[in-house]
Amino acid sequence: VQQAEVVWVGTWDMPAAASPPPAPPPAQSAPGAQATPAVAPTPTPEFARTEEQPDIIILSMPPQDALALKWAMDRGLNIDLALRSQGDTTVFATTSVTLPQMVDQGGLTIPDRGANDIHPRADDVPLPSVPALPPR
């Protein structure tokens, strides 16, 4: 997903549903004067933004990109965002990256097994189990 506009970053706190303020009592008017109904102002919801770690990021993007992002989120995939400066509209062509590709192209070396390794490995140890029947 490229060139998605960041609409909101922060914590989304929905205010509790508040009842409208009570209407003021009608003012006494002179006899024969037209009474104007009192109109309560429409309350404006307030959304708090804190300096804590944001738990909501709202992006504006084309519907097809939104579907791809939702697909990834529904499958529990990790999603990382890279933000660019406002006005940077460069489009990048990217490809998937694999560990073997990074080793081959990046000149990375896989270290030899050292003497400070854990023996036996945690995944080589059989898990303890509870016997099916209690002892007699």
PDB file of C-alpha atoms in Angstrom:
ATOM      1  CA  VAL A   1       0.000   0.000   0.000  1.00  0.00           C
ATOM      2  CA  GLN A   2       1.622   3.215  -1.102  1.00  0.00           C
ATOM      3  CA  GLN A   3       0.634   6.858  -0.747  1.00  0.00           C
ATOM      4  CA  ALA A   4      -1.983   6.210   1.916  1.00  0.00           C
ATOM      5  CA  GLU A   5      -2.862   9.418   3.708  1.00  0.00           C
ATOM      6  CA  VAL A   6      -2.567   9.326   7.493  1.00  0.00           C
ATOM      7  CA  VAL A   7      -5.830  10.670   8.891  1.00  0.00           C
ATOM      8  CA  TRP A   8      -5.373   9.891  12.597  1.00  0.00           C
ATOM      9  CA  VAL A   9      -2.671   8.526  14.888  1.00  0.00           C
ATOM     10  CA  GLY A  10      -3.435   8.179  18.554  1.00  0.00           C
ATOM     11  CA  THR A  11      -5.851   6.718  21.015  1.00  0.00           C
ATOM     12  CA  TRP A  12      -9.505   6.817  20.119  1.00  0.00           C
ATOM     13  CA  ASP A  13     -11.612   7.596  23.190  1.00  0.00           C
ATOM     14  CA  MET A  14     -15.317   7.751  22.488  1.00  0.00           C
ATOM     15  CA  PRO A  15     -17.035  10.002  24.998  1.00  0.00           C
ATOM     16  CA  ALA A  16     -19.832   8.443  27.008  1.00  0.00           C
ATOM     17  CA  ALA A  17     -23.263   9.041  25.564  1.00  0.00           C
ATOM     18  CA  ALA A  18     -24.396  12.228  27.205  1.00  0.00           C
ATOM     19  CA  SER A  19     -27.931  13.434  27.393  1.00  0.00           C
ATOM     20  CA  PRO A  20     -28.537  16.907  26.018  1.00  0.00           C
ATOM     21  CA  PRO A  21     -28.511  19.671  28.612  1.00  0.00           C
ATOM     22  CA  PRO A  22     -31.928  20.577  29.978  1.00  0.00           C
ATOM     23  CA  ALA A  23     -33.681  23.376  28.133  1.00  0.00           C
ATOM     24  CA  PRO A  24     -33.755  26.675  30.018  1.00  0.00           C
ATOM     25  CA  PRO A  25     -37.150  27.724  31.328  1.00  0.00           C
ATOM     26  CA  PRO A  26     -39.097  29.855  28.855  1.00  0.00           C
ATOM     27  CA  ALA A  27     -38.519  33.549  29.299  1.00  0.00           C
ATOM     28  CA  GLN A  28     -41.461  35.714  30.223  1.00  0.00           C
ATOM     29  CA  SER A  29     -42.385  37.884  27.266  1.00  0.00           C
ATOM     30  CA  ALA A  30     -44.583  40.885  26.918  1.00  0.00           C
ATOM     31  CA  PRO A  31     -48.223  40.208  26.089  1.00  0.00           C
ATOM     32  CA  GLY A  32     -48.755  39.799  22.340  1.00  0.00           C
ATOM     33  CA  ALA A  33     -45.053  39.203  21.583  1.00  0.00           C
ATOM     34  CA  GLN A  34     -44.087  36.186  19.468  1.00  0.00           C
ATOM     35  CA  ALA A  35     -42.237  33.556  21.567  1.00  0.00           C
ATOM     36  CA  THR A  36     -39.109  32.070  20.032  1.00  0.00           C
ATOM     37  CA  PRO A  37     -38.385  28.465  20.940  1.00  0.00           C
ATOM     38  CA  ALA A  38     -35.142  27.807  22.803  1.00  0.00           C
ATOM     39  CA  VAL A  39     -32.773  25.608  20.758  1.00  0.00           C
ATOM     40  CA  ALA A  40     -30.128  23.649  22.611  1.00  0.00           C
ATOM     41  CA  PRO A  41     -26.727  23.698  20.912  1.00  0.00           C
ATOM     42  CA  THR A  42     -25.650  20.458  19.251  1.00  0.00           C
ATOM     43  CA  PRO A  43     -22.950  18.840  21.393  1.00  0.00           C
ATOM     44  CA  THR A  44     -19.641  18.295  19.612  1.00  0.00           C
ATOM     45  CA  PRO A  45     -17.964  14.947  20.347  1.00  0.00           C
ATOM     46  CA  GLU A  46     -14.445  15.245  21.673  1.00  0.00           C
ATOM     47  CA  PHE A  47     -11.785  12.729  20.722  1.00  0.00           C
ATOM     48  CA  ALA A  48      -8.803  12.619  23.039  1.00  0.00           C
ATOM     49  CA  ARG A  49      -5.283  12.207  21.711  1.00  0.00           C
ATOM     50  CA  THR A  50      -2.706  11.221  24.271  1.00  0.00           C
ATOM     51  CA  GLU A  51       1.057  11.067  24.132  1.00  0.00           C
ATOM     52  CA  GLU A  52       0.988   7.335  24.902  1.00  0.00           C
ATOM     53  CA  GLN A  53       1.721   4.625  22.342  1.00  0.00           C
ATOM     54  CA  PRO A  54      -1.011   4.986  19.707  1.00  0.00           C
ATOM     55  CA  ASP A  55      -3.457   2.130  19.425  1.00  0.00           C
ATOM     56  CA  ILE A  56      -5.310   3.452  16.387  1.00  0.00           C
ATOM     57  CA  ILE A  57      -3.982   4.529  13.016  1.00  0.00           C
ATOM     58  CA  ILE A  58      -6.550   5.619  10.444  1.00  0.00           C
ATOM     59  CA  LEU A  59      -5.410   5.660   6.826  1.00  0.00           C
ATOM     60  CA  SER A  60      -7.168   6.915   3.722  1.00  0.00           C
ATOM     61  CA  MET A  61      -6.510   4.677   0.706  1.00  0.00           C
ATOM     62  CA  PRO A  62      -8.198   3.201  -2.359  1.00  0.00           C
ATOM     63  CA  PRO A  63     -10.740   0.435  -1.622  1.00  0.00           C
ATOM     64  CA  GLN A  64      -8.592  -2.321  -3.176  1.00  0.00           C
ATOM     65  CA  ASP A  65      -5.638  -1.401  -0.932  1.00  0.00           C
ATOM     66  CA  ALA A  66      -7.978  -1.366   2.079  1.00  0.00           C
ATOM     67  CA  LEU A  67      -9.137  -4.901   1.220  1.00  0.00           C
ATOM     68  CA  ALA A  68      -5.527  -6.124   0.969  1.00  0.00           C
ATOM     69  CA  LEU A  69      -4.705  -4.560   4.347  1.00  0.00           C
ATOM     70  CA  LYS A  70      -7.833  -6.053   5.942  1.00  0.00           C
ATOM     71  CA  TRP A  71      -6.941  -9.491   4.527  1.00  0.00           C
ATOM     72  CA  ALA A  72      -3.504  -9.273   6.174  1.00  0.00           C
ATOM     73  CA  MET A  73      -4.959  -8.091   9.487  1.00  0.00           C
ATOM     74  CA  ASP A  74      -7.607 -10.860   9.507  1.00  0.00           C
ATOM     75  CA  ARG A  75      -4.831 -13.436   9.200  1.00  0.00           C
ATOM     76  CA  GLY A  76      -2.855 -11.945  12.091  1.00  0.00           C
ATOM     77  CA  LEU A  77       0.087 -10.823   9.957  1.00  0.00           C
ATOM     78  CA  ASN A  78       2.467  -8.230  11.363  1.00  0.00           C
ATOM     79  CA  ILE A  79       1.977  -4.897   9.661  1.00  0.00           C
ATOM     80  CA  ASP A  80       4.666  -2.228   9.695  1.00  0.00           C
ATOM     81  CA  LEU A  81       4.186   1.319   8.476  1.00  0.00           C
ATOM     82  CA  ALA A  82       6.923   3.483   6.998  1.00  0.00           C
ATOM     83  CA  LEU A  83       5.981   7.151   6.995  1.00  0.00           C
ATOM     84  CA  ARG A  84       7.394   9.595   4.500  1.00  0.00           C
ATOM     85  CA  SER A  85       7.385  13.344   4.555  1.00  0.00           C
ATOM     86  CA  GLN A  86       4.247  15.113   3.477  1.00  0.00           C
ATOM     87  CA  GLY A  87       4.415  15.869  -0.228  1.00  0.00           C
ATOM     88  CA  ASP A  88       6.688  12.901  -1.073  1.00  0.00           C
ATOM     89  CA  THR A  89       4.682  11.162  -3.792  1.00  0.00           C
ATOM     90  CA  THR A  90       7.417   8.842  -5.080  1.00  0.00           C
ATOM     91  CA  VAL A  91       6.075   5.389  -5.991  1.00  0.00           C
ATOM     92  CA  PHE A  92       8.443   2.502  -5.310  1.00  0.00           C
ATOM     93  CA  ALA A  93       8.470  -0.901  -7.000  1.00  0.00           C
ATOM     94  CA  THR A  94       9.046  -3.483  -4.282  1.00  0.00           C
ATOM     95  CA  THR A  95       9.413  -7.255  -4.209  1.00  0.00           C
ATOM     96  CA  SER A  96       9.194  -9.806  -1.438  1.00  0.00           C
ATOM     97  CA  VAL A  97      12.376 -10.516   0.523  1.00  0.00           C
ATOM     98  CA  THR A  98      13.499 -13.898   1.852  1.00  0.00           C
ATOM     99  CA  LEU A  99      16.335 -14.835   4.219  1.00  0.00           C
ATOM    100  CA  PRO A 100      18.296 -16.746   1.540  1.00  0.00           C
ATOM    101  CA  GLN A 101      17.998 -13.742  -0.773  1.00  0.00           C
ATOM    102  CA  MET A 102      19.347 -11.416   1.935  1.00  0.00           C
ATOM    103  CA  VAL A 103      22.254 -13.801   2.623  1.00  0.00           C
ATOM    104  CA  ASP A 104      23.109 -14.131  -1.093  1.00  0.00           C
ATOM    105  CA  GLN A 105      22.665 -10.504  -2.163  1.00  0.00           C
ATOM    106  CA  GLY A 106      23.588  -8.745   1.066  1.00  0.00           C
ATOM    107  CA  GLY A 107      26.779 -10.653   1.748  1.00  0.00           C
ATOM    108  CA  LEU A 108      25.519 -11.808   5.137  1.00  0.00           C
ATOM    109  CA  THR A 109      27.201 -14.758   6.737  1.00  0.00           C
ATOM    110  CA  ILE A 110      25.567 -17.283   8.992  1.00  0.00           C
ATOM    111  CA  PRO A 111      27.707 -17.562  12.150  1.00  0.00           C
ATOM    112  CA  ASP A 112      29.231 -20.891  13.153  1.00  0.00           C
ATOM    113  CA  ARG A 113      27.835 -22.655  16.141  1.00  0.00           C
ATOM    114  CA  GLY A 114      29.550 -21.228  19.189  1.00  0.00           C
ATOM    115  CA  ALA A 115      30.528 -22.757  22.498  1.00  0.00           C
ATOM    116  CA  ASN A 116      27.975 -20.601  24.286  1.00  0.00           C
ATOM    117  CA  ASP A 117      24.956 -22.314  22.746  1.00  0.00           C
ATOM    118  CA  ILE A 118      22.273 -23.900  24.923  1.00  0.00           C
ATOM    119  CA  HIS A 119      22.590 -27.688  25.026  1.00  0.00           C
ATOM    120  CA  PRO A 120      20.239 -29.389  24.562  1.00  0.00           C
ATOM    121  CA  ARG A 121      18.227 -26.998  22.465  1.00  0.00           C
ATOM    122  CA  ALA A 122      14.873 -26.037  23.924  1.00  0.00           C
ATOM    123  CA  ASP A 123      13.033 -27.483  20.933  1.00  0.00           C
ATOM    124  CA  ASP A 124      14.919 -30.836  21.272  1.00  0.00           C
ATOM    125  CA  VAL A 125      13.710 -31.468  24.837  1.00  0.00           C
ATOM    126  CA  PRO A 126      10.553 -33.591  25.079  1.00  0.00           C
ATOM    127  CA  LEU A 127       7.646 -31.846  26.761  1.00  0.00           C
ATOM    128  CA  PRO A 128       6.588 -33.300  30.112  1.00  0.00           C
ATOM    129  CA  SER A 129       3.213 -34.949  30.170  1.00  0.00           C
ATOM    130  CA  VAL A 130       0.722 -36.080  32.788  1.00  0.00           C
ATOM    131  CA  PRO A 131      -0.053 -39.797  32.866  1.00  0.00           C
ATOM    132  CA  ALA A 132      -3.462 -40.740  31.489  1.00  0.00           C
ATOM    133  CA  LEU A 133      -4.346 -42.728  34.631  1.00  0.00           C
ATOM    134  CA  PRO A 134      -3.512 -41.731  38.205  1.00  0.00           C
ATOM    135  CA  PRO A 135      -0.948 -43.920  40.006  1.00  0.00           C
ATOM    136  CA  ARG A 136      -2.319 -46.739  42.261  1.00  0.00           C
TER     137      ARG A 136
END
